Coordinates of C-alpha atoms in Angstrom, one line a residue:
X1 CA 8.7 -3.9 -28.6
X2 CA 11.0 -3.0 -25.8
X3 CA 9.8 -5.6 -23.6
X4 CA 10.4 -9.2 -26.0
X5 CA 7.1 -10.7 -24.8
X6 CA 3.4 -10.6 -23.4
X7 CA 2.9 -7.2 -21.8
X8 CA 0.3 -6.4 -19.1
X9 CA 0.2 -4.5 -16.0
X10 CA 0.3 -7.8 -13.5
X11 CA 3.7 -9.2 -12.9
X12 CA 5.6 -8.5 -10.1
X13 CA 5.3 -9.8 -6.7
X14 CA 6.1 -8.9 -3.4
X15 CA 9.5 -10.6 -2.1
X16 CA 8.0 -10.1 1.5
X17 CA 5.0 -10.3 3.1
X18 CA 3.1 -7.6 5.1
X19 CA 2.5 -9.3 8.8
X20 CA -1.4 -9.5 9.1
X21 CA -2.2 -7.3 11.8
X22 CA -6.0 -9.1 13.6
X23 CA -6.8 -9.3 10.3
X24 CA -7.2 -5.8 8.9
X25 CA -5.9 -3.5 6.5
X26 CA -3.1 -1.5 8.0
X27 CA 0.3 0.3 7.4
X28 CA 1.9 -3.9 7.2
X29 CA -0.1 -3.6 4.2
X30 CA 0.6 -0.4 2.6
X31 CA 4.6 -0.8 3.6
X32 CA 4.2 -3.6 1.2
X33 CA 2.1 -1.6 -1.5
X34 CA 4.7 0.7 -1.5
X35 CA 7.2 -0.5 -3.3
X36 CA 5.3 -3.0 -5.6
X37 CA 5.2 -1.2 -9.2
X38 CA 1.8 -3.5 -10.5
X39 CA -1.3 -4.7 -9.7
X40 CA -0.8 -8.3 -9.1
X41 CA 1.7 -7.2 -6.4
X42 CA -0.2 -4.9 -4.9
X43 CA -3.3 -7.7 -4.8
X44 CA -0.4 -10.1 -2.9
X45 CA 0.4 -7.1 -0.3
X46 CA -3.8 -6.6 0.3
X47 CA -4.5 -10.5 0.3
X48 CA -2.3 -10.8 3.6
X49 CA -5.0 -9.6 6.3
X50 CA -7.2 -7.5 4.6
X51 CA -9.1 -9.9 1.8
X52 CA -11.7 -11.1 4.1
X53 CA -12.5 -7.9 5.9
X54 CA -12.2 -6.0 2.4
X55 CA -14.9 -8.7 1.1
X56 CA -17.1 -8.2 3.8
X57 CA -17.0 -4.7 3.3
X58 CA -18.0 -5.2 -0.1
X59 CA -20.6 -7.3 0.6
X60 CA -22.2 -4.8 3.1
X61 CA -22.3 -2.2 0.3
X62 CA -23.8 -4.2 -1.8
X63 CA -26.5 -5.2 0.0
X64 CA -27.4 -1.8 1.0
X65 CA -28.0 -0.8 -2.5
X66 CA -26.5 2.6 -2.1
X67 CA -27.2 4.6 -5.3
X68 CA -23.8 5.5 -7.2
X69 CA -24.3 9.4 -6.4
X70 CA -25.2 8.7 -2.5
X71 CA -21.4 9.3 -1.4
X72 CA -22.7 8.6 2.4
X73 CA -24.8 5.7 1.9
X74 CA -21.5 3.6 2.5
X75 CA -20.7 5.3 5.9
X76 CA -24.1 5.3 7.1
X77 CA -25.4 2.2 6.6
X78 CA -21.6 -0.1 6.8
X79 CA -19.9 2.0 9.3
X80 CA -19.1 -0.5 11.5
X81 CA -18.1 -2.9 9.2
X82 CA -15.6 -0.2 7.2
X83 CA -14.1 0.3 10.9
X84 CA -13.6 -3.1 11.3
X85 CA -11.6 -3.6 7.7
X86 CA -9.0 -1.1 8.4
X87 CA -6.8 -0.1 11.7
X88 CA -8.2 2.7 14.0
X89 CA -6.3 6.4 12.8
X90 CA -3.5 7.0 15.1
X91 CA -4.0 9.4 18.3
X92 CA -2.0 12.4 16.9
X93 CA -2.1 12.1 13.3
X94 CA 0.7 13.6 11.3
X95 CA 0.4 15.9 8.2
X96 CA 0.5 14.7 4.8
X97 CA 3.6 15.7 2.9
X98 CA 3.0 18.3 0.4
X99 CA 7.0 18.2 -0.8
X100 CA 8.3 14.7 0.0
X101 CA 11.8 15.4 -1.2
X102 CA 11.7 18.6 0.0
X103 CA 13.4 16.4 3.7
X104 CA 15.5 14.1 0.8
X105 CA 19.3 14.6 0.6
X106 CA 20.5 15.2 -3.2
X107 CA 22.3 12.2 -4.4
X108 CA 25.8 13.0 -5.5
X109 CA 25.8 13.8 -9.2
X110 CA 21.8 13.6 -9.7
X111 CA 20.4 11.4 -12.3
X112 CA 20.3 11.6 -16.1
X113 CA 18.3 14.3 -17.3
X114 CA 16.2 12.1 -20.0
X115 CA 15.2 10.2 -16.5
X116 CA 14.0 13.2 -14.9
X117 CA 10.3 14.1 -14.7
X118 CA 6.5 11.5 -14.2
X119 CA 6.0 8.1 -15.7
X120 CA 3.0 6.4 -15.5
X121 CA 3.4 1.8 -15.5
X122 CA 1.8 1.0 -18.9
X123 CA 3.2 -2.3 -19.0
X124 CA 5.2 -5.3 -17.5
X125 CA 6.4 -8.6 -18.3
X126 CA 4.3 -11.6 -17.3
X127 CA 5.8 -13.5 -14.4
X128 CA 6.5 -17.1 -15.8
X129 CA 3.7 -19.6 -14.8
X130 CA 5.0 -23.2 -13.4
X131 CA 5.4 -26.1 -16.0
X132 CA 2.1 -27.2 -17.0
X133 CA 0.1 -24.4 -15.6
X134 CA -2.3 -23.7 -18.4
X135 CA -1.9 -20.4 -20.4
X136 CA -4.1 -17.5 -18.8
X137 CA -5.5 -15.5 -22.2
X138 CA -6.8 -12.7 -20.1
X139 CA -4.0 -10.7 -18.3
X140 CA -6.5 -9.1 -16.0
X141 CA -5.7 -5.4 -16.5
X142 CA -7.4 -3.3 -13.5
X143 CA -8.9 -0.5 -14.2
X144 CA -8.8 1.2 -10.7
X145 CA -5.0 1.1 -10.1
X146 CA -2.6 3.7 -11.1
X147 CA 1.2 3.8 -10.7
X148 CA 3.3 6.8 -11.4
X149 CA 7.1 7.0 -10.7
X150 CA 8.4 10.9 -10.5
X151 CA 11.9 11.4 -10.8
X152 CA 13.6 15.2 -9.4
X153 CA 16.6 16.2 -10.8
X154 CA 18.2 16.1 -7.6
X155 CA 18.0 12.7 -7.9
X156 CA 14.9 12.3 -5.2
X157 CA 11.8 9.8 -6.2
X158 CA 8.2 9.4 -5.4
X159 CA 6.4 6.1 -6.4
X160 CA 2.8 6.5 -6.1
X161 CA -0.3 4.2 -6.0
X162 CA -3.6 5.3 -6.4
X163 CA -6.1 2.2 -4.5
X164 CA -10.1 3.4 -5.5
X165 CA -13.3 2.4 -4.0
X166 CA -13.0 -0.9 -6.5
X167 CA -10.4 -1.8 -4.5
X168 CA -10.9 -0.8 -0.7
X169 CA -14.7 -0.7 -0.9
X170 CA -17.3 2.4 -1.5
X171 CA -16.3 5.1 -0.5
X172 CA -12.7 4.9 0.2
X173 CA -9.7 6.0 -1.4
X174 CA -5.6 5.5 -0.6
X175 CA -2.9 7.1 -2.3
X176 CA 0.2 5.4 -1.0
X177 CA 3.9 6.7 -1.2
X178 CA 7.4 6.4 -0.6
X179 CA 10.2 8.2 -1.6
X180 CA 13.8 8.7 -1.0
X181 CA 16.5 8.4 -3.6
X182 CA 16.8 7.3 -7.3
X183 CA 20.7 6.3 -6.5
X184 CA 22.2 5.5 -10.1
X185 CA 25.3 3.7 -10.5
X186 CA 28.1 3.7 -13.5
X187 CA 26.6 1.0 -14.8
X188 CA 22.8 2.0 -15.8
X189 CA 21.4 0.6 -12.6
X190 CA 19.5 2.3 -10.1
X191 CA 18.8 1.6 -6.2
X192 CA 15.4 3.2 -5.4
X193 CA 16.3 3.7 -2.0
X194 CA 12.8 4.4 -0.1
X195 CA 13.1 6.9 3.4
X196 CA 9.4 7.1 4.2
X197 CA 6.0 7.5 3.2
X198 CA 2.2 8.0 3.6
X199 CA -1.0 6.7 2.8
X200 CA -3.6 9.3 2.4
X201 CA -6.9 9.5 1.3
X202 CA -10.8 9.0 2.8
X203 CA -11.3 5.7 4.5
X204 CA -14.5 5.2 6.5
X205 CA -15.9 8.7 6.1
X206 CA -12.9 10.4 7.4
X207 CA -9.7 12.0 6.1
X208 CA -6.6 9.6 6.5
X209 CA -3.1 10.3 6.9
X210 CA -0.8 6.9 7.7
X211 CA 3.1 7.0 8.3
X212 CA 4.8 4.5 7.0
X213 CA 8.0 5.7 8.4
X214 CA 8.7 3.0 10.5
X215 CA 8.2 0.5 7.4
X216 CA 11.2 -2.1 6.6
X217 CA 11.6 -0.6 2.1
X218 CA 13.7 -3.2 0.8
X219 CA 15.2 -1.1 -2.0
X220 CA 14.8 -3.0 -5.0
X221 CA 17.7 -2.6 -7.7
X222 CA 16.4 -2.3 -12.0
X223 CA 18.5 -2.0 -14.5
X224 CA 17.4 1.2 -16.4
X225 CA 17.0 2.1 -20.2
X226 CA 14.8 5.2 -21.7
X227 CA 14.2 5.2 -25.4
X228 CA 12.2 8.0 -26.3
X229 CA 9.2 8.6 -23.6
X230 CA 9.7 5.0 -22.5
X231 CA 11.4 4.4 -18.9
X232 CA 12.0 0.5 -18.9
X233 CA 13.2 -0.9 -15.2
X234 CA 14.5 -4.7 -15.5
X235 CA 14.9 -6.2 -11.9
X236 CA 18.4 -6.9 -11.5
X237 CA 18.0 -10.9 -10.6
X238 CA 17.3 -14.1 -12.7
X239 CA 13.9 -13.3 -13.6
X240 CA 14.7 -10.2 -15.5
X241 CA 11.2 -8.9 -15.3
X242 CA 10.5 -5.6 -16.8
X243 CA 8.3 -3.0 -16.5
X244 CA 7.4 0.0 -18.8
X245 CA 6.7 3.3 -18.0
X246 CA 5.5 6.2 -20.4
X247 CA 6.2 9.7 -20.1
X248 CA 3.7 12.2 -18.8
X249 CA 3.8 15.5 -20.1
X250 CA 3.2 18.1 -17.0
X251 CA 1.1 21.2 -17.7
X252 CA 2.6 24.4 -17.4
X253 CA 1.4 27.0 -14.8
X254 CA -0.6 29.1 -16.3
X255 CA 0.9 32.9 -17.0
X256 CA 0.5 35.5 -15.2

């Protein structure tokens, strides 16, 4: 076990927090989601300013009893509320980025070939718990969050989270990303060095597209290691904390 202890997919947390924003869910928040790589973080980044809206959104669903197939149920009957939850869409919306690296300048020498290509997080070491905290047997896995890590050979990145309905209430749907550039160094560690990125998906009813250009990425540093189709990144401080990404084969395009 690459890993040496307890794996699950809630460990990290944010080093930062998102500034709550009149208490709604809003590009502070996504910023933040951004760059965490598992769930727990990405619970941290949505607890700042958008739990209590996100609950009451919840709430409102739920009382409505909209029928799992009624995709408009949630918009018709909690509009309002869903409005409240999140910041308004900007004035002049920007496209979503079909080719993020496409705008990414190469990095020097590239990467390592056995790091190009998708990962998806399958696991990550538990944070340690205070002395005398009791043990938590249930790591919480969550179901509705996916985290994928592409790596170009050009030496550009894309982190991506996938936030469902489970998460941000019925009906809507985030997929938030940055990218930039997977800078390696002589020594097996790697910058991820974040230049933008966009949270898109439906949210209220309605198509969203949010910049997250003017964000503050931190660009954490990980010490890498792939064995096989494993991509393990350690965070390169005291804690050590690891997390595990497997391989994800891509489907070729079909022949003409």
């Amino acid at each position: 076990m690459l890993l040496g202890g307890a794996l699950s997919a809630s460990a990290q947390a944010p080093s930062r927090r998102p500034r709550t924003v009149a208490g709604v869910c809003g590009a502070a928040n996504w910023v933040c989601v951004a760059e965490c790589i598992d769930a727990a973080c990405v619970d941290q980044c949505l607890r700042q300013g958008c739990e209590t809206s996100l609950d009451k959104l919840q709430s409102c669903t739920e009382k409505a009893g909209c029928a799992p197939d009624d995709t408009s149920c949630p918009t018709r009957t909690c509009g309002q509320v869903c409005q409240q939850a999140f910041e308004p869409a900007p004035p002049s919306p920007e496209k979503e980025q079909q080719d993020p690296c496409a705008s990414v300048q190469p990095a020097g020498a590239g990467v390592p070939k056995d790091v190009v290509g998708r990962w998806e997080l399958a696991a990550a070491t538990l944070k340690p718990e205070p002395p005398g905290t009791p043990a938590r047997a249930d790591p919480q896995p969550r179901p509705d969050f996916v985290r994928s890590l592409e790596v170009q050979p050009n030496g550009c990145f894309v982190l991506s989270t996938q936030l469902k309905d489970a998460t941000l209430g019925r009906g809507n749907q985030l997929e938030v990303r940055a990218w930039g550039t997977f800078a390696v160094s002589k020594d097996d560690k790697v910058v991820l060095q974040a230049k933008d990125g966009q949270a898109t998906g439906p949210v209220c009813g309605k198509p969203r597209v949010i910049p997250l250009s003017k964000g503050k990425f931190r660009g954490p540093r990980y010490k890498y290691q792939v064995e096989g189709d494993t991509l393990t990144l350690t965070i390169d401080d005291p804690s050590k904390r690891a997390f595990q990404f497997q391989r994800v084969e891509t489907p070729e395009p079909p022949k003409e």
